[in-house]
Every structure is written in structure tokens, then in C-alpha cells.
PDB file of N, CA and C in Angstrom:
ATOM      1  N   MET A   1     100.117 106.404 107.679  1.00  0.00           N
ATOM      2  CA  MET A   1     101.294 105.793 107.116  1.00  0.00           C
ATOM      3  C   MET A   1     100.854 104.569 106.327  1.00  0.00           C
ATOM      4  N   THR A   2     101.252 104.513 105.079  1.00  0.00           N
ATOM      5  CA  THR A   2     100.907 103.359 104.262  1.00  0.00           C
ATOM      6  C   THR A   2     102.132 102.479 104.088  1.00  0.00           C
ATOM      7  N   VAL A   3     101.881 101.196 104.035  1.00  0.00           N
ATOM      8  CA  VAL A   3     102.951 100.227 103.840  1.00  0.00           C
ATOM      9  C   VAL A   3     102.864  99.721 102.409  1.00  0.00           C
ATOM     10  N   HIS A   4     103.957  99.833 101.682  1.00  0.00           N
ATOM     11  CA  HIS A   4     103.994  99.352 100.308  1.00  0.00           C
ATOM     12  C   HIS A   4     104.711  98.008 100.297  1.00  0.00           C
ATOM     13  N   PHE A   5     104.042  96.999  99.754  1.00  0.00           N
ATOM     14  CA  PHE A   5     104.588  95.650  99.716  1.00  0.00           C
ATOM     15  C   PHE A   5     104.763  95.253  98.264  1.00  0.00           C
ATOM     16  N   ASP A   6     105.930  94.786  97.907  1.00  0.00           N
ATOM     17  CA  ASP A   6     106.233  94.382  96.548  1.00  0.00           C
ATOM     18  C   ASP A   6     105.360  93.191  96.152  1.00  0.00           C
ATOM     19  N   PRO A   7     104.636  93.260  95.027  1.00  0.00           N
ATOM     20  CA  PRO A   7     103.760  92.149  94.636  1.00  0.00           C
ATOM     21  C   PRO A   7     104.522  90.840  94.409  1.00  0.00           C
ATOM     22  N   VAL A   8     105.713  90.906  93.837  1.00  0.00           N
ATOM     23  CA  VAL A   8     106.492  89.691  93.611  1.00  0.00           C
ATOM     24  C   VAL A   8     106.898  89.086  94.955  1.00  0.00           C
ATOM     25  N   GLY A   9     107.274  89.927  95.896  1.00  0.00           N
ATOM     26  CA  GLY A   9     107.613  89.443  97.231  1.00  0.00           C
ATOM     27  C   GLY A   9     106.422  88.806  97.914  1.00  0.00           C
ATOM     28  N   GLY A  10     105.256  89.354  97.716  1.00  0.00           N
ATOM     29  CA  GLY A  10     104.041  88.781  98.292  1.00  0.00           C
ATOM     30  C   GLY A  10     103.727  87.411  97.712  1.00  0.00           C
ATOM     31  N   ILE A  11     103.899  87.279  96.402  1.00  0.00           N
ATOM     32  CA  ILE A  11     103.658  85.983  95.765  1.00  0.00           C
ATOM     33  C   ILE A  11     104.666  84.951  96.271  1.00  0.00           C
ATOM     34  N   LEU A  12     105.934  85.358  96.387  1.00  0.00           N
ATOM     35  CA  LEU A  12     106.954  84.440  96.891  1.00  0.00           C
ATOM     36  C   LEU A  12     106.657  84.016  98.326  1.00  0.00           C
ATOM     37  N   LEU A  13     106.176  84.934  99.134  1.00  0.00           N
ATOM     38  CA  LEU A  13     105.843  84.609 100.517  1.00  0.00           C
ATOM     39  C   LEU A  13     104.684  83.614 100.589  1.00  0.00           C
ATOM     40  N   VAL A  14     103.667  83.820  99.764  1.00  0.00           N
ATOM     41  CA  VAL A  14     102.527  82.900  99.748  1.00  0.00           C
ATOM     42  C   VAL A  14     102.969  81.511  99.280  1.00  0.00           C
ATOM     43  N   VAL A  15     103.798  81.453  98.240  1.00  0.00           N
ATOM     44  CA  VAL A  15     104.289  80.162  97.750  1.00  0.00           C
ATOM     45  C   VAL A  15     105.096  79.457  98.837  1.00  0.00           C
ATOM     46  N   ALA A  16     105.953  80.197  99.541  1.00  0.00           N
ATOM     47  CA  ALA A  16     106.752  79.596 100.614  1.00  0.00           C
ATOM     48  C   ALA A  16     105.862  79.063 101.734  1.00  0.00           C
ATOM     49  N   CYS A  17     104.802  79.783 102.072  1.00  0.00           N
ATOM     50  CA  CYS A  17     103.881  79.307 103.114  1.00  0.00           C
ATOM     51  C   CYS A  17     103.143  78.047 102.670  1.00  0.00           C
ATOM     52  N   VAL A  18     102.738  78.002 101.409  1.00  0.00           N
ATOM     53  CA  VAL A  18     102.044  76.818 100.891  1.00  0.00           C
ATOM     54  C   VAL A  18     102.980  75.614 100.881  1.00  0.00           C
ATOM     55  N   VAL A  19     104.216  75.820 100.442  1.00  0.00           N
ATOM     56  CA  VAL A  19     105.188  74.725 100.436  1.00  0.00           C
ATOM     57  C   VAL A  19     105.446  74.245 101.857  1.00  0.00           C
ATOM     58  N   THR A  20     105.575  75.176 102.796  1.00  0.00           N
ATOM     59  CA  THR A  20     105.784  74.805 104.199  1.00  0.00           C
ATOM     60  C   THR A  20     104.629  73.951 104.709  1.00  0.00           C
ATOM     61  N   TYR A  21     103.413  74.349 104.391  1.00  0.00           N
ATOM     62  CA  TYR A  21     102.231  73.585 104.826  1.00  0.00           C
ATOM     63  C   TYR A  21     102.252  72.168 104.259  1.00  0.00           C
ATOM     64  N   PHE A  22     102.522  72.056 102.949  1.00  0.00           N
ATOM     65  CA  PHE A  22     102.489  70.730 102.338  1.00  0.00           C
ATOM     66  C   PHE A  22     103.632  69.839 102.805  1.00  0.00           C
ATOM     67  N   VAL A  23     104.797  70.404 103.071  1.00  0.00           N
ATOM     68  CA  VAL A  23     105.895  69.599 103.610  1.00  0.00           C
ATOM     69  C   VAL A  23     105.524  69.099 105.003  1.00  0.00           C
ATOM     70  N   TYR A  24     104.956  69.974 105.820  1.00  0.00           N
ATOM     71  CA  TYR A  24     104.544  69.558 107.165  1.00  0.00           C
ATOM     72  C   TYR A  24     103.457  68.487 107.091  1.00  0.00           C
ATOM     73  N   LYS A  25     102.493  68.692 106.196  1.00  0.00           N
ATOM     74  CA  LYS A  25     101.407  67.720 106.056  1.00  0.00           C
ATOM     75  C   LYS A  25     101.951  66.373 105.569  1.00  0.00           C
ATOM     76  N   HIS A  26     102.903  66.398 104.657  1.00  0.00           N
ATOM     77  CA  HIS A  26     103.480  65.167 104.125  1.00  0.00           C
ATOM     78  C   HIS A  26     104.258  64.410 105.203  1.00  0.00           C
ATOM     79  N   THR A  27     104.924  65.136 106.101  1.00  0.00           N
ATOM     80  CA  THR A  27     105.708  64.465 107.136  1.00  0.00           C
ATOM     81  C   THR A  27     104.813  63.832 108.202  1.00  0.00           C
ATOM     82  N   TRP A  28     103.543  64.197 108.253  1.00  0.00           N
ATOM     83  CA  TRP A  28     102.617  63.529 109.176  1.00  0.00           C
ATOM     84  C   TRP A  28     102.401  62.079 108.784  1.00  0.00           C
ATOM     85  N   GLN A  29     102.639  61.761 107.509  1.00  0.00           N
ATOM     86  CA  GLN A  29     102.433  60.402 107.024  1.00  0.00           C
ATOM     87  C   GLN A  29     103.655  59.524 107.275  1.00  0.00           C
ATOM     88  N   ALA A  30     104.657  60.049 107.935  1.00  0.00           N
ATOM     89  CA  ALA A  30     105.859  59.275 108.256  1.00  0.00           C
ATOM     90  C   ALA A  30     105.517  58.202 109.291  1.00  0.00           C
ATOM     91  N   PRO A  31     106.362  57.181 109.420  1.00  0.00           N
ATOM     92  CA  PRO A  31     106.087  56.106 110.388  1.00  0.00           C
ATOM     93  C   PRO A  31     105.967  56.588 111.836  1.00  0.00           C
ATOM     94  N   THR A  32     106.615  57.687 112.180  1.00  0.00           N
ATOM     95  CA  THR A  32     106.519  58.178 113.562  1.00  0.00           C
ATOM     96  C   THR A  32     105.179  58.836 113.836  1.00  0.00           C
ATOM     97  N   GLY A  33     104.507  59.330 112.784  1.00  0.00           N
ATOM     98  CA  GLY A  33     103.194  59.947 112.961  1.00  0.00           C
ATOM     99  C   GLY A  33     103.252  61.374 113.459  1.00  0.00           C
ATOM    100  N   LYS A  34     104.460  61.954 113.504  1.00  0.00           N
ATOM    101  CA  LYS A  34     104.590  63.350 113.919  1.00  0.00           C
ATOM    102  C   LYS A  34     105.091  64.170 112.740  1.00  0.00           C
ATOM    103  N   GLY A  35     104.618  65.380 112.636  1.00  0.00           N
ATOM    104  CA  GLY A  35     105.088  66.255 111.570  1.00  0.00           C
ATOM    105  C   GLY A  35     106.443  66.850 111.905  1.00  0.00           C
ATOM    106  N   ASP A  36     107.238  67.073 110.885  1.00  0.00           N
ATOM    107  CA  ASP A  36     108.561  67.662 111.053  1.00  0.00           C
ATOM    108  C   ASP A  36     108.454  69.174 110.873  1.00  0.00           C
ATOM    109  N   VAL A  37     108.271  69.883 111.971  1.00  0.00           N
ATOM    110  CA  VAL A  37     108.088  71.329 111.921  1.00  0.00           C
ATOM    111  C   VAL A  37     109.365  72.017 111.441  1.00  0.00           C
ATOM    112  N   VAL A  38     110.504  71.596 111.961  1.00  0.00           N
ATOM    113  CA  VAL A  38     111.769  72.241 111.608  1.00  0.00           C
ATOM    114  C   VAL A  38     112.082  72.038 110.127  1.00  0.00           C
ATOM    115  N   GLY A  39     111.863  70.831 109.644  1.00  0.00           N
ATOM    116  CA  GLY A  39     112.098  70.571 108.224  1.00  0.00           C
ATOM    117  C   GLY A  39     111.165  71.371 107.335  1.00  0.00           C
ATOM    118  N   ALA A  40     109.913  71.497 107.742  1.00  0.00           N
ATOM    119  CA  ALA A  40     108.945  72.257 106.952  1.00  0.00           C
ATOM    120  C   ALA A  40     109.301  73.737 106.917  1.00  0.00           C
ATOM    121  N   ILE A  41     109.684  74.299 108.058  1.00  0.00           N
ATOM    122  CA  ILE A  41     110.061  75.713 108.097  1.00  0.00           C
ATOM    123  C   ILE A  41     111.341  75.945 107.293  1.00  0.00           C
ATOM    124  N   GLY A  42     112.286  75.008 107.398  1.00  0.00           N
ATOM    125  CA  GLY A  42     113.520  75.129 106.618  1.00  0.00           C
ATOM    126  C   GLY A  42     113.260  75.084 105.133  1.00  0.00           C
ATOM    127  N   CYS A  43     112.364  74.206 104.717  1.00  0.00           N
ATOM    128  CA  CYS A  43     112.008  74.105 103.304  1.00  0.00           C
ATOM    129  C   CYS A  43     111.313  75.381 102.823  1.00  0.00           C
ATOM    130  N   GLY A  44     110.408  75.902 103.633  1.00  0.00           N
ATOM    131  CA  GLY A  44     109.728  77.148 103.266  1.00  0.00           C
ATOM    132  C   GLY A  44     110.679  78.323 103.204  1.00  0.00           C
ATOM    133  N   ALA A  45     111.630  78.383 104.142  1.00  0.00           N
ATOM    134  CA  ALA A  45     112.611  79.466 104.133  1.00  0.00           C
ATOM    135  C   ALA A  45     113.506  79.381 102.897  1.00  0.00           C
ATOM    136  N   THR A  46     113.857  78.153 102.515  1.00  0.00           N
ATOM    137  CA  THR A  46     114.662  77.978 101.309  1.00  0.00           C
ATOM    138  C   THR A  46     113.877  78.386 100.070  1.00  0.00           C
ATOM    139  N   ASP A  47     112.594  78.027 100.038  1.00  0.00           N
ATOM    140  CA  ASP A  47     111.760  78.417  98.902  1.00  0.00           C
ATOM    141  C   ASP A  47     111.582  79.922  98.812  1.00  0.00           C
ATOM    142  N   LEU A  48     111.661  80.605  99.907  1.00  0.00           N
ATOM    143  CA  LEU A  48     111.544  82.062  99.892  1.00  0.00           C
ATOM    144  C   LEU A  48     112.874  82.718  99.567  1.00  0.00           C
ATOM    145  N   THR A  49     113.964  82.178 100.096  1.00  0.00           N
ATOM    146  CA  THR A  49     115.277  82.803  99.937  1.00  0.00           C
ATOM    147  C   THR A  49     115.842  82.615  98.533  1.00  0.00           C
ATOM    148  N   ALA A  50     115.738  81.422  97.983  1.00  0.00           N
ATOM    149  CA  ALA A  50     116.356  81.140  96.686  1.00  0.00           C
ATOM    150  C   ALA A  50     115.843  82.067  95.571  1.00  0.00           C
ATOM    151  N   PRO A  51     114.529  82.231  95.384  1.00  0.00           N
ATOM    152  CA  PRO A  51     114.084  83.139  94.318  1.00  0.00           C
ATOM    153  C   PRO A  51     114.477  84.594  94.574  1.00  0.00           C
ATOM    154  N   VAL A  52     114.515  85.007  95.837  1.00  0.00           N
ATOM    155  CA  VAL A  52     114.914  86.384  96.129  1.00  0.00           C
ATOM    156  C   VAL A  52     116.369  86.599  95.725  1.00  0.00           C
ATOM    157  N   LEU A  53     117.222  85.595  95.995  1.00  0.00           N
ATOM    158  CA  LEU A  53     118.621  85.711  95.606  1.00  0.00           C
ATOM    159  C   LEU A  53     118.781  85.649  94.089  1.00  0.00           C
ATOM    160  N   ILE A  54     117.983  84.816  93.433  1.00  0.00           N
ATOM    161  CA  ILE A  54     118.080  84.686  91.983  1.00  0.00           C
ATOM    162  C   ILE A  54     117.526  85.924  91.286  1.00  0.00           C
ATOM    163  N   LEU A  55     116.356  86.381  91.715  1.00  0.00           N
ATOM    164  CA  LEU A  55     115.714  87.525  91.063  1.00  0.00           C
ATOM    165  C   LEU A  55     116.290  88.860  91.507  1.00  0.00           C
ATOM    166  N   GLY A  56     116.984  88.880  92.612  1.00  0.00           N
ATOM    167  CA  GLY A  56     117.551  90.126  93.127  1.00  0.00           C
ATOM    168  C   GLY A  56     116.581  90.788  94.066  1.00  0.00           C
ATOM    169  N   GLY A  57     116.989  90.974  95.290  1.00  0.00           N
ATOM    170  CA  GLY A  57     116.097  91.544  96.289  1.00  0.00           C
ATOM    171  C   GLY A  57     116.275  93.027  96.510  1.00  0.00           C
ATOM    172  N   SER A  58     117.188  93.667  95.783  1.00  0.00           N
ATOM    173  CA  SER A  58     117.409  95.092  96.007  1.00  0.00           C
ATOM    174  C   SER A  58     116.470  95.909  95.129  1.00  0.00           C
ATOM    175  N   HIS A  59     116.006  96.985  95.680  1.00  0.00           N
ATOM    176  CA  HIS A  59     115.112  97.886  94.957  1.00  0.00           C
ATOM    177  C   HIS A  59     115.751  99.262  94.933  1.00  0.00           C
ATOM    178  N   PRO A  60     115.700  99.940  93.797  1.00  0.00           N
ATOM    179  CA  PRO A  60     116.279 101.287  93.739  1.00  0.00           C
ATOM    180  C   PRO A  60     115.486 102.250  94.620  1.00  0.00           C
ATOM    181  N   GLU A  61     116.181 103.255  95.086  1.00  0.00           N
ATOM    182  CA  GLU A  61     115.522 104.275  95.891  1.00  0.00           C
ATOM    183  C   GLU A  61     114.549 105.058  95.010  1.00  0.00           C
ATOM    184  N   PRO A  62     113.406 105.435  95.559  1.00  0.00           N
ATOM    185  CA  PRO A  62     112.454 106.206  94.756  1.00  0.00           C
ATOM    186  C   PRO A  62     113.037 107.573  94.404  1.00  0.00           C
ATOM    187  N   GLN A  63     112.800 107.983  93.186  1.00  0.00           N
ATOM    188  CA  GLN A  63     113.307 109.271  92.715  1.00  0.00           C
ATOM    189  C   GLN A  63     112.335 110.379  93.105  1.00  0.00           C
ATOM    190  N   THR A  64     112.876 111.491  93.550  1.00  0.00           N
ATOM    191  CA  THR A  64     112.032 112.650  93.827  1.00  0.00           C
ATOM    192  C   THR A  64     111.904 113.452  92.539  1.00  0.00           C
ATOM    193  N   PRO A  65     110.718 113.916  92.230  1.00  0.00           N
ATOM    194  CA  PRO A  65     110.538 114.653  90.973  1.00  0.00           C
ATOM    195  C   PRO A  65     111.304 115.969  90.993  1.00  0.00           C
ATOM    196  N   ALA A  66     111.870 116.318  89.853  1.00  0.00           N
ATOM    197  CA  ALA A  66     112.619 117.578  89.731  1.00  0.00           C
ATOM    198  C   ALA A  66     111.629 118.735  89.643  1.00  0.00           C
ATOM    199  N   LEU A  67     112.016 119.843  90.225  1.00  0.00           N
ATOM    200  CA  LEU A  67     111.181 121.039  90.175  1.00  0.00           C
ATOM    201  C   LEU A  67     111.343 121.718  88.822  1.00  0.00           C
ATOM    202  N   PRO A  68     110.287 122.379  88.350  1.00  0.00           N
ATOM    203  CA  PRO A  68     110.421 123.123  87.098  1.00  0.00           C
ATOM    204  C   PRO A  68     111.483 124.212  87.267  1.00  0.00           C
ATOM    205  N   GLY A  69     112.339 124.331  86.314  1.00  0.00           N
ATOM    206  CA  GLY A  69     113.392 125.338  86.389  1.00  0.00           C
ATOM    207  C   GLY A  69     114.652 124.799  87.045  1.00  0.00           C
ATOM    208  N   GLY A  70     114.608 123.591  87.579  1.00  0.00           N
ATOM    209  CA  GLY A  70     115.788 122.965  88.141  1.00  0.00           C
ATOM    210  C   GLY A  70     116.233 123.523  89.484  1.00  0.00           C
ATOM    211  N   GLY A  71     115.424 124.332  90.128  1.00  0.00           N
ATOM    212  CA  GLY A  71     115.815 124.918  91.412  1.00  0.00           C
ATOM    213  C   GLY A  71     115.570 123.970  92.572  1.00  0.00           C
ATOM    214  N   THR A  72     116.006 124.380  93.711  1.00  0.00           N
ATOM    215  CA  THR A  72     115.749 123.613  94.923  1.00  0.00           C
ATOM    216  C   THR A  72     114.566 124.233  95.640  1.00  0.00           C
ATOM    217  N   PRO A  73     113.808 123.438  96.357  1.00  0.00           N
ATOM    218  CA  PRO A  73     112.653 124.002  97.050  1.00  0.00           C
ATOM    219  C   PRO A  73     113.106 124.972  98.146  1.00  0.00           C
ATOM    220  N   SER A  74     112.409 126.053  98.267  1.00  0.00           N
ATOM    221  CA  SER A  74     112.747 127.023  99.300  1.00  0.00           C
ATOM    222  C   SER A  74     111.748 126.913 100.440  1.00  0.00           C
ATOM    223  N   ILE A  75     112.237 127.132 101.632  1.00  0.00           N
ATOM    224  CA  ILE A  75     111.385 127.092 102.807  1.00  0.00           C
ATOM    225  C   ILE A  75     110.956 128.515 103.113  1.00  0.00           C
ATOM    226  N   PRO A  76     109.658 128.779 103.143  1.00  0.00           N
ATOM    227  CA  PRO A  76     109.216 130.147 103.428  1.00  0.00           C
ATOM    228  C   PRO A  76     109.645 130.572 104.827  1.00  0.00           C
ATOM    229  N   ALA A  77     110.054 131.827 104.921  1.00  0.00           N
ATOM    230  CA  ALA A  77     110.498 132.364 106.202  1.00  0.00           C
ATOM    231  C   ALA A  77     109.290 132.507 107.122  1.00  0.00           C
ATOM    232  N   SER A  78     109.475 132.082 108.344  1.00  0.00           N
ATOM    233  CA  SER A  78     108.386 132.219 109.300  1.00  0.00           C
ATOM    234  C   SER A  78     108.519 133.582 109.999  1.00  0.00           C
ATOM    235  N   PRO A  79     107.408 134.149 110.380  1.00  0.00           N
ATOM    236  CA  PRO A  79     107.480 135.439 111.069  1.00  0.00           C
ATOM    237  C   PRO A  79     108.188 135.289 112.428  1.00  0.00           C
ATOM    238  N   ALA A  80     108.804 136.355 112.841  1.00  0.00           N
ATOM    239  CA  ALA A  80     109.519 136.337 114.113  1.00  0.00           C
ATOM    240  C   ALA A  80     108.524 136.141 115.245  1.00  0.00           C
ATOM    241  N   PRO A  81     108.925 135.441 116.289  1.00  0.00           N
ATOM    242  CA  PRO A  81     108.017 135.243 117.416  1.00  0.00           C
ATOM    243  C   PRO A  81     107.602 136.575 118.035  1.00  0.00           C
ATOM    244  N   GLY A  82     106.367 136.685 118.377  1.00  0.00           N
ATOM    245  CA  GLY A  82     105.842 137.888 119.025  1.00  0.00           C
ATOM    246  C   GLY A  82     105.327 138.924 118.058  1.00  0.00           C
ATOM    247  N   HIS A  83     105.389 138.698 116.775  1.00  0.00           N
ATOM    248  CA  HIS A  83     104.880 139.672 115.802  1.00  0.00           C
ATOM    249  C   HIS A  83     103.621 139.208 115.203  1.00  0.00           C
TER     250      HIS A  83
END
């Protein structure tokens, strides 16, 4: 079984992860000295969701190729059991 991953979706995911990392790293420099994990994850999720909503996340169903002659595929009859 092969998994097909949309290249644009992969790029968006990588960008969201990078943004999440940099937001978390930047919050370490706050006066409290602790990183804001929730804020970083929220920012990364927003960076992933917004482009998907703008670019459209729906993909058309793959088309099955038409058979020559326009017929439907036939299933060969199997021999009767015991013959």
C-alpha cells in the first residue's frame, strides 16, 4: 500500500513546523524564561490552516480510465466448484 501525499500540503506542513519552532524559541527569551508551548502550537496550527482554507483543501476524486469501446469491465465466470 502506497501513501500519496500532496506536495503543497507537505510544504505547508514543513512551514508550519518551522514557524512553531521559531515561535517557541522566541518565547524562551521572555522574562519568565519559559517557552510558550500552547502559543507556539496555536501559531503553527494557524499557519497550516489559513493557507489550506485560502488555497482550497479539497481534491477531486481520481478518474478511472474509460475502456476502449465504452463498455463496462466484465468479470470472468469462475468454474463451478468440484469441476
